[in-house]
PDB file of C-alpha atoms in Angstrom:
ATOM      1  CA  MET A   1     -26.743  15.317-224.255  1.00  0.00           C
ATOM      2  CA  THR A   2     -30.397  15.912-222.296  1.00  0.00           C
ATOM      3  CA  VAL A   3     -33.132  14.973-224.502  1.00  0.00           C
ATOM      4  CA  ARG A   4     -35.796  16.931-224.590  1.00  0.00           C
ATOM      5  CA  TRP A   5     -39.516  16.488-224.884  1.00  0.00           C
ATOM      6  CA  GLY A   6     -42.413  16.903-226.073  1.00  0.00           C
ATOM      7  CA  VAL A   7     -45.824  16.016-225.483  1.00  0.00           C
ATOM      8  CA  ILE A   8     -49.351  15.397-228.456  1.00  0.00           C
ATOM      9  CA  GLY A   9     -51.965  14.795-226.861  1.00  0.00           C
ATOM     10  CA  THR A  10     -53.237  16.182-222.729  1.00  0.00           C
ATOM     11  CA  GLY A  11     -55.532  13.853-221.906  1.00  0.00           C
ATOM     12  CA  GLY A  12     -55.385  11.455-218.492  1.00  0.00           C
ATOM     13  CA  ILE A  13     -52.487   9.443-219.553  1.00  0.00           C
ATOM     14  CA  ALA A  14     -50.258  11.870-220.612  1.00  0.00           C
ATOM     15  CA  ARG A  15     -51.004  13.822-217.405  1.00  0.00           C
ATOM     16  CA  SER A  16     -50.092  10.812-215.625  1.00  0.00           C
ATOM     17  CA  PHE A  17     -46.933   9.792-217.760  1.00  0.00           C
ATOM     18  CA  VAL A  18     -45.368  13.732-217.653  1.00  0.00           C
ATOM     19  CA  GLY A  19     -46.253  14.299-213.743  1.00  0.00           C
ATOM     20  CA  ASP A  20     -44.348  10.878-213.038  1.00  0.00           C
ATOM     21  CA  CYS A  21     -41.117  11.616-215.532  1.00  0.00           C
ATOM     22  CA  THR A  22     -40.981  15.649-214.676  1.00  0.00           C
ATOM     23  CA  ARG A  23     -40.464  14.138-210.531  1.00  0.00           C
ATOM     24  CA  ALA A  24     -38.010  12.072-212.184  1.00  0.00           C
ATOM     25  CA  GLY A  25     -36.148  14.559-213.601  1.00  0.00           C
ATOM     26  CA  VAL A  26     -36.836  13.797-217.562  1.00  0.00           C
ATOM     27  CA  ALA A  27     -37.029  17.103-219.582  1.00  0.00           C
ATOM     28  CA  PHE A  28     -39.874  18.481-220.935  1.00  0.00           C
ATOM     29  CA  VAL A  29     -39.658  21.888-222.769  1.00  0.00           C
ATOM     30  CA  ALA A  30     -43.138  21.846-225.311  1.00  0.00           C
ATOM     31  CA  VAL A  31     -46.580  20.825-225.289  1.00  0.00           C
ATOM     32  CA  GLY A  32     -49.124  20.496-228.227  1.00  0.00           C
ATOM     33  CA  SER A  33     -52.932  20.537-228.246  1.00  0.00           C
ATOM     34  CA  ARG A  34     -55.637  21.244-230.726  1.00  0.00           C
ATOM     35  CA  THR A  35     -56.406  24.198-228.872  1.00  0.00           C
ATOM     36  CA  ARG A  36     -54.126  26.896-227.542  1.00  0.00           C
ATOM     37  CA  GLU A  37     -56.159  27.269-224.290  1.00  0.00           C
ATOM     38  CA  SER A  38     -55.683  23.218-223.395  1.00  0.00           C
ATOM     39  CA  ALA A  39     -51.671  23.669-224.185  1.00  0.00           C
ATOM     40  CA  GLN A  40     -51.149  26.018-222.044  1.00  0.00           C
ATOM     41  CA  SER A  41     -52.750  24.526-219.547  1.00  0.00           C
ATOM     42  CA  PHE A  42     -51.407  21.758-219.648  1.00  0.00           C
ATOM     43  CA  ALA A  43     -47.867  23.817-219.540  1.00  0.00           C
ATOM     44  CA  THR A  44     -48.912  26.001-216.982  1.00  0.00           C
ATOM     45  CA  GLU A  45     -49.857  22.569-214.775  1.00  0.00           C
ATOM     46  CA  PHE A  46     -45.906  20.688-215.476  1.00  0.00           C
ATOM     47  CA  GLY A  47     -44.139  23.802-215.809  1.00  0.00           C
ATOM     48  CA  ILE A  48     -43.385  23.433-219.294  1.00  0.00           C
ATOM     49  CA  PRO A  49     -41.988  26.722-221.075  1.00  0.00           C
ATOM     50  CA  ARG A  50     -44.172  26.458-224.804  1.00  0.00           C
ATOM     51  CA  ALA A  51     -47.910  25.514-225.811  1.00  0.00           C
ATOM     52  CA  HIS A  52     -48.448  24.563-228.819  1.00  0.00           C
ATOM     53  CA  GLY A  53     -51.894  24.872-230.518  1.00  0.00           C
ATOM     54  CA  SER A  54     -51.451  21.743-233.363  1.00  0.00           C
ATOM     55  CA  TYR A  55     -49.890  19.169-233.266  1.00  0.00           C
ATOM     56  CA  ALA A  56     -47.973  20.512-236.015  1.00  0.00           C
ATOM     57  CA  ASP A  57     -46.905  23.241-234.664  1.00  0.00           C
ATOM     58  CA  LEU A  58     -45.462  20.752-231.541  1.00  0.00           C
ATOM     59  CA  VAL A  59     -43.620  18.610-234.000  1.00  0.00           C
ATOM     60  CA  ALA A  60     -41.943  21.923-235.146  1.00  0.00           C
ATOM     61  CA  ASP A  61     -40.374  22.732-232.851  1.00  0.00           C
ATOM     62  CA  PRO A  62     -37.128  24.031-233.376  1.00  0.00           C
ATOM     63  CA  GLU A  63     -35.765  23.044-229.567  1.00  0.00           C
ATOM     64  CA  VAL A  64     -37.379  20.071-229.421  1.00  0.00           C
ATOM     65  CA  ASP A  65     -35.698  15.613-229.960  1.00  0.00           C
ATOM     66  CA  ALA A  66     -38.508  13.467-229.323  1.00  0.00           C
ATOM     67  CA  VAL A  67     -41.801  12.891-228.543  1.00  0.00           C
ATOM     68  CA  TYR A  68     -44.152  12.218-226.927  1.00  0.00           C
ATOM     69  CA  VAL A  69     -47.703  10.368-228.831  1.00  0.00           C
ATOM     70  CA  ALA A  70     -50.368  10.891-226.325  1.00  0.00           C
ATOM     71  CA  THR A  71     -53.888  10.516-228.419  1.00  0.00           C
ATOM     72  CA  PRO A  72     -56.867   7.333-228.671  1.00  0.00           C
ATOM     73  CA  HIS A  73     -55.536   4.652-230.589  1.00  0.00           C
ATOM     74  CA  SER A  74     -56.898   6.474-233.614  1.00  0.00           C
ATOM     75  CA  ARG A  75     -54.133   8.767-234.047  1.00  0.00           C
ATOM     76  CA  HIS A  76     -51.101   7.043-232.585  1.00  0.00           C
ATOM     77  CA  ALA A  77     -50.581   6.082-236.679  1.00  0.00           C
ATOM     78  CA  GLU A  78     -50.731   9.585-238.163  1.00  0.00           C
ATOM     79  CA  ASP A  79     -49.158  11.794-235.005  1.00  0.00           C
ATOM     80  CA  ALA A  80     -46.266   8.756-235.020  1.00  0.00           C
ATOM     81  CA  LEU A  81     -45.339   9.507-239.448  1.00  0.00           C
ATOM     82  CA  LEU A  82     -46.210  13.383-238.293  1.00  0.00           C
ATOM     83  CA  ALA A  83     -43.568  13.670-235.545  1.00  0.00           C
ATOM     84  CA  ILE A  84     -40.800  11.228-237.789  1.00  0.00           C
ATOM     85  CA  GLU A  85     -41.291  13.288-241.242  1.00  0.00           C
ATOM     86  CA  ALA A  86     -40.374  16.428-239.035  1.00  0.00           C
ATOM     87  CA  GLY A  87     -37.203  14.357-237.856  1.00  0.00           C
ATOM     88  CA  LYS A  88     -38.134  13.405-234.544  1.00  0.00           C
ATOM     89  CA  HIS A  89     -37.721  10.361-232.425  1.00  0.00           C
ATOM     90  CA  VAL A  90     -41.109   9.264-230.851  1.00  0.00           C
ATOM     91  CA  LEU A  91     -42.414   7.422-228.088  1.00  0.00           C
ATOM     92  CA  VAL A  92     -46.315   6.881-228.914  1.00  0.00           C
ATOM     93  CA  GLU A  93     -48.407   5.079-226.250  1.00  0.00           C
ATOM     94  CA  LYS A  94     -49.890   1.583-226.543  1.00  0.00           C
ATOM     95  CA  ALA A  95     -51.816   0.765-228.079  1.00  0.00           C
ATOM     96  CA  PHE A  96     -49.052   1.241-230.527  1.00  0.00           C
ATOM     97  CA  THR A  97     -51.170   1.958-233.601  1.00  0.00           C
ATOM     98  CA  ILE A  98     -55.396   0.720-234.698  1.00  0.00           C
ATOM     99  CA  THR A  99     -53.741  -1.997-236.890  1.00  0.00           C
ATOM    100  CA  ALA A 100     -50.055  -3.552-237.692  1.00  0.00           C
ATOM    101  CA  ASP A 101     -50.442  -2.103-240.917  1.00  0.00           C
ATOM    102  CA  GLU A 102     -50.009   0.658-239.324  1.00  0.00           C
ATOM    103  CA  ALA A 103     -47.094  -0.220-236.937  1.00  0.00           C
ATOM    104  CA  GLN A 104     -45.457  -1.274-239.797  1.00  0.00           C
ATOM    105  CA  ARG A 105     -45.911   2.212-241.536  1.00  0.00           C
ATOM    106  CA  VAL A 106     -44.859   3.600-238.343  1.00  0.00           C
ATOM    107  CA  VAL A 107     -41.729   1.138-238.250  1.00  0.00           C
ATOM    108  CA  ASP A 108     -40.548   2.116-242.060  1.00  0.00           C
ATOM    109  CA  ALA A 109     -41.220   5.672-241.393  1.00  0.00           C
ATOM    110  CA  ALA A 110     -38.920   5.450-238.989  1.00  0.00           C
ATOM    111  CA  ARG A 111     -36.196   3.521-239.755  1.00  0.00           C
ATOM    112  CA  ALA A 112     -36.148   5.412-243.374  1.00  0.00           C
ATOM    113  CA  ARG A 113     -36.065   8.215-241.430  1.00  0.00           C
ATOM    114  CA  GLY A 114     -33.352   7.255-239.369  1.00  0.00           C
ATOM    115  CA  VAL A 115     -35.251   8.412-235.768  1.00  0.00           C
ATOM    116  CA  VAL A 116     -36.026   5.530-232.775  1.00  0.00           C
ATOM    117  CA  VAL A 117     -39.984   4.414-232.218  1.00  0.00           C
ATOM    118  CA  MET A 118     -40.357   2.768-229.490  1.00  0.00           C
ATOM    119  CA  GLU A 119     -43.830   1.571-228.349  1.00  0.00           C
ATOM    120  CA  ALA A 120     -44.904   2.983-224.775  1.00  0.00           C
ATOM    121  CA  MET A 121     -45.312  -0.264-222.730  1.00  0.00           C
ATOM    122  CA  TRP A 122     -44.031   1.298-219.833  1.00  0.00           C
ATOM    123  CA  THR A 123     -44.448  -2.503-218.014  1.00  0.00           C
ATOM    124  CA  ARG A 124     -41.355  -3.930-220.110  1.00  0.00           C
ATOM    125  CA  PHE A 125     -38.886  -1.947-218.441  1.00  0.00           C
ATOM    126  CA  LEU A 126     -40.121  -1.777-215.151  1.00  0.00           C
ATOM    127  CA  PRO A 127     -37.427  -3.566-212.486  1.00  0.00           C
ATOM    128  CA  GLN A 128     -39.154  -6.916-211.849  1.00  0.00           C
ATOM    129  CA  MET A 129     -39.201  -7.767-215.856  1.00  0.00           C
ATOM    130  CA  THR A 130     -35.844  -7.074-216.347  1.00  0.00           C
ATOM    131  CA  MET A 131     -35.135  -9.662-213.788  1.00  0.00           C
ATOM    132  CA  LEU A 132     -37.762 -11.981-214.030  1.00  0.00           C
ATOM    133  CA  ARG A 133     -35.905 -12.362-218.294  1.00  0.00           C
ATOM    134  CA  GLN A 134     -33.186 -12.719-216.417  1.00  0.00           C
ATOM    135  CA  VAL A 135     -33.951 -15.318-213.481  1.00  0.00           C
ATOM    136  CA  VAL A 136     -35.796 -17.358-216.789  1.00  0.00           C
ATOM    137  CA  ALA A 137     -32.925 -16.895-218.962  1.00  0.00           C
ATOM    138  CA  GLU A 138     -31.168 -18.423-216.294  1.00  0.00           C
ATOM    139  CA  GLY A 139     -32.675 -21.739-216.508  1.00  0.00           C
ATOM    140  CA  ARG A 140     -34.166 -21.431-212.620  1.00  0.00           C
ATOM    141  CA  ILE A 141     -37.048 -22.373-213.289  1.00  0.00           C
ATOM    142  CA  GLY A 142     -36.580 -24.263-216.023  1.00  0.00           C
ATOM    143  CA  ARG A 143     -38.169 -24.286-219.668  1.00  0.00           C
ATOM    144  CA  PRO A 144     -40.933 -21.059-219.521  1.00  0.00           C
ATOM    145  CA  ARG A 145     -44.364 -23.355-220.840  1.00  0.00           C
ATOM    146  CA  ILE A 146     -46.810 -21.843-219.052  1.00  0.00           C
ATOM    147  CA  VAL A 147     -48.064 -17.352-219.621  1.00  0.00           C
ATOM    148  CA  GLU A 148     -51.137 -16.291-217.275  1.00  0.00           C
ATOM    149  CA  ALA A 149     -52.235 -12.733-216.691  1.00  0.00           C
ATOM    150  CA  SER A 150     -55.006 -10.977-216.605  1.00  0.00           C
ATOM    151  CA  HIS A 151     -55.981  -7.354-216.585  1.00  0.00           C
ATOM    152  CA  HIS A 152     -59.235  -6.183-215.608  1.00  0.00           C
ATOM    153  CA  GLN A 153     -60.690  -2.984-214.400  1.00  0.00           C
ATOM    154  CA  ALA A 154     -64.330  -0.956-213.454  1.00  0.00           C
ATOM    155  CA  LEU A 155     -64.081   1.599-216.560  1.00  0.00           C
ATOM    156  CA  PRO A 156     -66.423   4.097-217.457  1.00  0.00           C
ATOM    157  CA  SER A 157     -68.920   2.591-219.038  1.00  0.00           C
ATOM    158  CA  ASP A 158     -70.637   6.188-221.135  1.00  0.00           C
ATOM    159  CA  PRO A 159     -71.548   5.013-225.014  1.00  0.00           C
ATOM    160  CA  SER A 160     -69.196   8.346-225.912  1.00  0.00           C
ATOM    161  CA  HIS A 161     -66.630   7.689-223.565  1.00  0.00           C
ATOM    162  CA  ARG A 162     -63.652   7.464-225.909  1.00  0.00           C
ATOM    163  CA  LEU A 163     -63.305   3.037-224.413  1.00  0.00           C
ATOM    164  CA  ASN A 164     -66.975   2.614-225.741  1.00  0.00           C
ATOM    165  CA  ASP A 165     -66.502   4.178-229.167  1.00  0.00           C
ATOM    166  CA  PRO A 166     -65.382   2.050-232.553  1.00  0.00           C
ATOM    167  CA  ALA A 167     -63.888   5.330-233.762  1.00  0.00           C
ATOM    168  CA  LEU A 168     -61.609   5.833-231.156  1.00  0.00           C
ATOM    169  CA  GLY A 169     -60.434   1.687-230.910  1.00  0.00           C
ATOM    170  CA  GLY A 170     -62.327   1.662-228.069  1.00  0.00           C
ATOM    171  CA  GLY A 171     -63.146  -1.550-226.141  1.00  0.00           C
ATOM    172  CA  ALA A 172     -60.204  -3.856-223.996  1.00  0.00           C
ATOM    173  CA  ILE A 173     -57.968  -4.803-225.887  1.00  0.00           C
ATOM    174  CA  LEU A 174     -56.815  -2.136-226.955  1.00  0.00           C
ATOM    175  CA  ASP A 175     -56.557  -0.659-223.410  1.00  0.00           C
ATOM    176  CA  LEU A 176     -55.629  -3.427-221.374  1.00  0.00           C
ATOM    177  CA  GLY A 177     -55.228  -6.848-223.616  1.00  0.00           C
ATOM    178  CA  VAL A 178     -52.035  -5.262-224.424  1.00  0.00           C
ATOM    179  CA  TYR A 179     -50.899  -5.481-221.689  1.00  0.00           C
ATOM    180  CA  PRO A 180     -51.029  -8.820-221.181  1.00  0.00           C
ATOM    181  CA  ILE A 181     -50.963 -10.598-224.381  1.00  0.00           C
ATOM    182  CA  SER A 182     -47.375  -7.953-225.041  1.00  0.00           C
ATOM    183  CA  PHE A 183     -45.995 -10.030-221.499  1.00  0.00           C
ATOM    184  CA  ALA A 184     -46.631 -13.304-223.077  1.00  0.00           C
ATOM    185  CA  ILE A 185     -44.772 -12.633-225.466  1.00  0.00           C
ATOM    186  CA  ASP A 186     -42.404 -10.747-224.666  1.00  0.00           C
ATOM    187  CA  VAL A 187     -41.167 -14.540-221.985  1.00  0.00           C
ATOM    188  CA  LEU A 188     -42.779 -17.012-224.985  1.00  0.00           C
ATOM    189  CA  GLY A 189     -42.289 -15.271-228.181  1.00  0.00           C
ATOM    190  CA  ALA A 190     -44.667 -14.611-230.921  1.00  0.00           C
ATOM    191  CA  PRO A 191     -47.490 -17.017-231.084  1.00  0.00           C
ATOM    192  CA  THR A 192     -47.636 -19.171-234.124  1.00  0.00           C
ATOM    193  CA  ALA A 193     -51.799 -18.706-232.683  1.00  0.00           C
ATOM    194  CA  VAL A 194     -54.174 -17.779-231.347  1.00  0.00           C
ATOM    195  CA  ALA A 195     -57.713 -18.976-230.447  1.00  0.00           C
ATOM    196  CA  ALA A 196     -59.598 -16.288-229.679  1.00  0.00           C
ATOM    197  CA  ALA A 197     -63.662 -15.182-227.849  1.00  0.00           C
ATOM    198  CA  GLY A 198     -65.282 -12.518-226.646  1.00  0.00           C
ATOM    199  CA  THR A 199     -68.181 -10.089-225.211  1.00  0.00           C
ATOM    200  CA  LEU A 200     -69.374  -7.719-228.014  1.00  0.00           C
ATOM    201  CA  SER A 201     -70.594  -3.991-226.707  1.00  0.00           C
ATOM    202  CA  GLU A 202     -73.731  -2.186-228.216  1.00  0.00           C
ATOM    203  CA  GLN A 203     -71.718  -0.631-229.715  1.00  0.00           C
ATOM    204  CA  GLY A 204     -69.672  -3.541-231.273  1.00  0.00           C
ATOM    205  CA  VAL A 205     -66.278  -2.859-229.360  1.00  0.00           C
ATOM    206  CA  ASP A 206     -65.037  -6.141-227.395  1.00  0.00           C
ATOM    207  CA  THR A 207     -65.744  -5.805-223.035  1.00  0.00           C
ATOM    208  CA  GLN A 208     -64.001  -8.407-222.375  1.00  0.00           C
ATOM    209  CA  MET A 209     -61.459 -11.171-224.358  1.00  0.00           C
ATOM    210  CA  GLY A 210     -59.974 -14.657-223.573  1.00  0.00           C
ATOM    211  CA  ILE A 211     -57.056 -15.402-225.535  1.00  0.00           C
ATOM    212  CA  VAL A 212     -55.095 -18.734-226.344  1.00  0.00           C
ATOM    213  CA  MET A 213     -52.106 -18.002-227.436  1.00  0.00           C
ATOM    214  CA  THR A 214     -49.103 -20.929-228.918  1.00  0.00           C
ATOM    215  CA  HIS A 215     -46.091 -20.333-229.274  1.00  0.00           C
ATOM    216  CA  ASP A 216     -42.575 -22.058-230.558  1.00  0.00           C
ATOM    217  CA  GLY A 217     -42.059 -25.400-228.938  1.00  0.00           C
ATOM    218  CA  GLY A 218     -45.301 -25.743-227.533  1.00  0.00           C
ATOM    219  CA  ALA A 219     -45.247 -23.140-225.365  1.00  0.00           C
ATOM    220  CA  GLN A 220     -48.831 -21.518-224.342  1.00  0.00           C
ATOM    221  CA  SER A 221     -50.412 -18.520-222.575  1.00  0.00           C
ATOM    222  CA  LEU A 222     -53.531 -17.608-221.917  1.00  0.00           C
ATOM    223  CA  VAL A 223     -54.484 -14.350-220.449  1.00  0.00           C
ATOM    224  CA  HIS A 224     -58.335 -12.509-220.101  1.00  0.00           C
ATOM    225  CA  PHE A 225     -59.051  -9.378-220.098  1.00  0.00           C
ATOM    226  CA  ALA A 226     -62.567  -7.224-219.439  1.00  0.00           C
ATOM    227  CA  LEU A 227     -63.153  -2.876-218.767  1.00  0.00           C
ATOM    228  CA  ASP A 228     -66.232  -3.342-216.819  1.00  0.00           C
ATOM    229  CA  VAL A 229     -64.933  -5.306-214.500  1.00  0.00           C
ATOM    230  CA  ARG A 230     -62.097  -5.855-211.831  1.00  0.00           C
ATOM    231  CA  SER A 231     -59.911  -8.767-210.827  1.00  0.00           C
ATOM    232  CA  PRO A 232     -56.542  -8.899-208.605  1.00  0.00           C
ATOM    233  CA  ASN A 233     -54.720  -9.073-211.863  1.00  0.00           C
ATOM    234  CA  THR A 234     -51.329 -11.199-210.885  1.00  0.00           C
ATOM    235  CA  ALA A 235     -49.532 -13.228-213.418  1.00  0.00           C
ATOM    236  CA  SER A 236     -47.750 -16.007-213.319  1.00  0.00           C
ATOM    237  CA  VAL A 237     -44.578 -17.094-215.550  1.00  0.00           C
ATOM    238  CA  ILE A 238     -44.887 -21.725-215.198  1.00  0.00           C
ATOM    239  CA  GLY A 239     -41.745 -23.554-215.743  1.00  0.00           C
ATOM    240  CA  ASP A 240     -40.968 -26.989-215.706  1.00  0.00           C
ATOM    241  CA  ASP A 241     -38.929 -26.687-213.195  1.00  0.00           C
ATOM    242  CA  GLY A 242     -40.548 -23.825-210.758  1.00  0.00           C
ATOM    243  CA  ARG A 243     -42.899 -20.545-211.662  1.00  0.00           C
ATOM    244  CA  ILE A 244     -42.182 -16.731-211.436  1.00  0.00           C
ATOM    245  CA  ASP A 245     -45.841 -15.711-209.703  1.00  0.00           C
ATOM    246  CA  LEU A 246     -45.994 -11.126-209.745  1.00  0.00           C
ATOM    247  CA  ASP A 247     -48.438 -10.362-207.165  1.00  0.00           C
ATOM    248  CA  ALA A 248     -51.372  -7.722-208.041  1.00  0.00           C
ATOM    249  CA  THR A 249     -50.842  -5.161-209.506  1.00  0.00           C
ATOM    250  CA  TRP A 250     -48.179  -7.440-211.748  1.00  0.00           C
ATOM    251  CA  TYR A 251     -48.207  -4.433-214.545  1.00  0.00           C
ATOM    252  CA  THR A 252     -46.748  -2.237-211.761  1.00  0.00           C
ATOM    253  CA  PRO A 253     -44.130  -1.617-209.249  1.00  0.00           C
ATOM    254  CA  THR A 254     -45.083  -4.882-207.137  1.00  0.00           C
ATOM    255  CA  THR A 255     -44.036  -7.611-205.425  1.00  0.00           C
ATOM    256  CA  TRP A 256     -43.226 -11.396-206.357  1.00  0.00           C
ATOM    257  CA  ARG A 257     -41.686 -14.380-205.768  1.00  0.00           C
ATOM    258  CA  ILE A 258     -39.932 -17.988-207.248  1.00  0.00           C
ATOM    259  CA  ARG A 259     -41.082 -21.221-206.422  1.00  0.00           C
ATOM    260  CA  ASP A 260     -39.861 -24.531-206.770  1.00  0.00           C
ATOM    261  CA  ARG A 261     -41.455 -27.671-208.670  1.00  0.00           C
ATOM    262  CA  ASP A 262     -43.492 -27.927-205.611  1.00  0.00           C
ATOM    263  CA  GLY A 263     -44.621 -24.715-204.849  1.00  0.00           C
ATOM    264  CA  ALA A 264     -42.449 -23.775-202.218  1.00  0.00           C
ATOM    265  CA  VAL A 265     -40.958 -20.165-202.177  1.00  0.00           C
ATOM    266  CA  VAL A 266     -37.393 -19.964-203.295  1.00  0.00           C
ATOM    267  CA  GLU A 267     -37.151 -16.065-203.746  1.00  0.00           C
ATOM    268  CA  GLU A 268     -38.986 -13.373-202.995  1.00  0.00           C
ATOM    269  CA  PHE A 269     -38.447  -9.728-203.984  1.00  0.00           C
ATOM    270  CA  ASP A 270     -39.865  -6.176-203.694  1.00  0.00           C
ATOM    271  CA  SER A 271     -40.309  -4.087-207.308  1.00  0.00           C
ATOM    272  CA  ARG A 272     -42.443  -1.383-205.633  1.00  0.00           C
ATOM    273  CA  GLU A 273     -40.724   1.814-205.855  1.00  0.00           C
ATOM    274  CA  GLU A 274     -42.195   5.827-205.540  1.00  0.00           C
ATOM    275  CA  LEU A 275     -42.438   6.682-208.386  1.00  0.00           C
ATOM    276  CA  THR A 276     -44.807   5.280-210.900  1.00  0.00           C
ATOM    277  CA  GLY A 277     -42.901   3.314-213.457  1.00  0.00           C
ATOM    278  CA  TYR A 278     -43.641   5.188-216.420  1.00  0.00           C
ATOM    279  CA  ALA A 279     -39.132   6.851-216.468  1.00  0.00           C
ATOM    280  CA  HIS A 280     -37.577   3.515-216.650  1.00  0.00           C
ATOM    281  CA  GLU A 281     -39.121   3.583-221.080  1.00  0.00           C
ATOM    282  CA  VAL A 282     -38.495   7.273-221.333  1.00  0.00           C
ATOM    283  CA  ARG A 283     -34.975   6.125-220.046  1.00  0.00           C
ATOM    284  CA  ALA A 284     -34.310   3.157-222.090  1.00  0.00           C
ATOM    285  CA  PHE A 285     -35.387   5.797-224.948  1.00  0.00           C
ATOM    286  CA  GLU A 286     -33.224   8.362-224.598  1.00  0.00           C
ATOM    287  CA  ALA A 287     -30.561   5.971-224.193  1.00  0.00           C
ATOM    288  CA  MET A 288     -31.366   4.994-227.992  1.00  0.00           C
ATOM    289  CA  VAL A 289     -31.279   8.521-228.849  1.00  0.00           C
ATOM    290  CA  THR A 290     -27.698   9.133-227.434  1.00  0.00           C
ATOM    291  CA  SER A 291     -26.024   5.797-227.969  1.00  0.00           C
ATOM    292  CA  GLY A 292     -27.302   5.934-232.110  1.00  0.00           C
ATOM    293  CA  ASP A 293     -28.170   2.357-231.429  1.00  0.00           C
ATOM    294  CA  HIS A 294     -32.194   3.182-232.677  1.00  0.00           C
ATOM    295  CA  GLU A 295     -33.189  -1.091-231.722  1.00  0.00           C
ATOM    296  CA  ALA A 296     -31.825  -1.726-228.529  1.00  0.00           C
ATOM    297  CA  THR A 297     -34.623  -1.914-226.402  1.00  0.00           C
ATOM    298  CA  ALA A 298     -36.982  -4.498-224.505  1.00  0.00           C
ATOM    299  CA  MET A 299     -39.808  -3.137-226.428  1.00  0.00           C
ATOM    300  CA  THR A 300     -38.436  -3.275-230.407  1.00  0.00           C
ATOM    301  CA  PRO A 301     -40.757  -2.706-233.211  1.00  0.00           C
ATOM    302  CA  ASP A 302     -40.323  -5.930-234.110  1.00  0.00           C
ATOM    303  CA  GLY A 303     -42.108  -6.589-231.065  1.00  0.00           C
ATOM    304  CA  THR A 304     -44.390  -4.494-231.190  1.00  0.00           C
ATOM    305  CA  ILE A 305     -45.762  -5.333-234.695  1.00  0.00           C
ATOM    306  CA  ALA A 306     -45.435  -9.539-233.202  1.00  0.00           C
ATOM    307  CA  VAL A 307     -48.227  -7.338-230.784  1.00  0.00           C
ATOM    308  CA  MET A 308     -50.435  -5.902-233.223  1.00  0.00           C
ATOM    309  CA  ARG A 309     -50.867  -8.984-235.710  1.00  0.00           C
ATOM    310  CA  ALA A 310     -51.739 -11.174-232.468  1.00  0.00           C
ATOM    311  CA  MET A 311     -54.542  -8.673-231.321  1.00  0.00           C
ATOM    312  CA  ASP A 312     -55.454  -7.988-234.633  1.00  0.00           C
ATOM    313  CA  GLU A 313     -56.712 -11.625-235.604  1.00  0.00           C
ATOM    314  CA  ALA A 314     -57.965 -11.803-231.988  1.00  0.00           C
ATOM    315  CA  ARG A 315     -59.878  -8.784-233.363  1.00  0.00           C
ATOM    316  CA  ARG A 316     -60.855 -10.534-236.471  1.00  0.00           C
ATOM    317  CA  GLN A 317     -61.783 -14.310-234.152  1.00  0.00           C
ATOM    318  CA  VAL A 318     -64.006 -12.139-231.616  1.00  0.00           C
ATOM    319  CA  GLY A 319     -65.547  -9.413-234.699  1.00  0.00           C
ATOM    320  CA  VAL A 320     -64.027  -5.879-233.482  1.00  0.00           C
ATOM    321  CA  ARG A 321     -64.191  -4.606-236.136  1.00  0.00           C
ATOM    322  CA  TYR A 322     -62.773  -0.851-236.359  1.00  0.00           C
ATOM    323  CA  ALA A 323     -62.579   2.021-239.693  1.00  0.00           C
ATOM    324  CA  ALA A 324     -58.805   1.259-240.194  1.00  0.00           C
ATOM    325  CA  ASP A 325     -59.386  -2.489-240.565  1.00  0.00           C
ATOM    326  CA  GLU A 326     -61.249  -1.203-244.052  1.00  0.00           C
ATOM    327  CA  ALA A 327     -59.242   0.486-245.520  1.00  0.00           C
ATOM    328  CA  PRO A 328     -55.899   0.123-244.616  1.00  0.00           C
ATOM    329  CA  ALA A 329     -53.932   1.626-247.357  1.00  0.00           C
ATOM    330  CA  ALA A 330     -56.400   4.738-247.107  1.00  0.00           C
ATOM    331  CA  ARG A 331     -54.433   5.523-243.810  1.00  0.00           C
TER     332      ARG A 331
END
C-alpha cells in the first residue's frame, strides 16, 4: 500500500520536509493553504498534483490518506483535529501542540477515530538514535545517569516574526528546546521533577532557557537552548561505565562515538547521509498506517505528552504564557 500524503501549510518547514521526502520517494498528492495562490505555487514547485485553497478542502480530499501539519504551533491542535475528524492519519510538526492539555485532546481524538497520530520529532528516527538506544539497552555504557544536550541558533530578531510572537507560540522552547527535552526523555524516561531558569524577551517569550530534569533512579538531564546565539550543539549520554558523544549537529545525521569509563574511544560511527533525514520518520509513520499497529513508534503519543508536560512546567517556572494556558477548555 502506498500512503498518499497531503500537506497543511506552505512555510519553511513544509518546504524542507516535502523537498527531502520527495527525493526519498514519498508520495505527496495534495497541498492546502489559506489561499489558493500559495497552495498552487507550492504544488508547482514540488510537483504535487492538487492544490487546495483551504485546510478543510485538503482534509476532505478523498485521495489523501495522511496529512502532514506544518502550520505555526498555535494552529497545530486545531489543524490536527480537523484532519482526524476527516478520518486522516496525521503527522504533526514539533512541537506537537502548545500545551499538554491540547496534546491529550489530539491523542484522544485520534485513538477514538482509529487513526495514526504522531509528532514529527524526526531526530528520534535517525539511524544514530536507533543505534544509540541499542547501545544503551545492551548496557555498553552501564546505567545511563546523565544526558547533556544543547540547541542554540541565531534566529530572526524581528518582533513580528512568528518565533518572537507569543500569539503564534513563539520563543526558544517550542522551536528549539523540544529537541533536547525530547532526547533526554527518550533516553531516561519522563522526568519526576523539572527545574528551569530563563530569560524573556520584551514580547514575553523565552530567548534562552536552561533546564535540569530528574528522572527515575536519580538520573539527571541538563539541557540548554537559545534562539539568539550559536553554539556547537553537541550532546552526550553518560553512564556508569562509559558515554556516548554526539558531534555537531547532534539532532541531524552526524558523527558520534562510544567512550569507555576512562574516555578512550571504543567505537566511532558516521551517520551522515545525503538527504536531511526527514524520510526516516515518514517511513516509520507509514509502517503504522499499513500494519494497523498505530503506536508502534519511537515517538509514541504518550511520549509526546510527557515532553509537553515537561515544557509546560518549564514555561510556568520561567513565566512564558500563551493563550492556550489561559483558557484550555475553550480550545
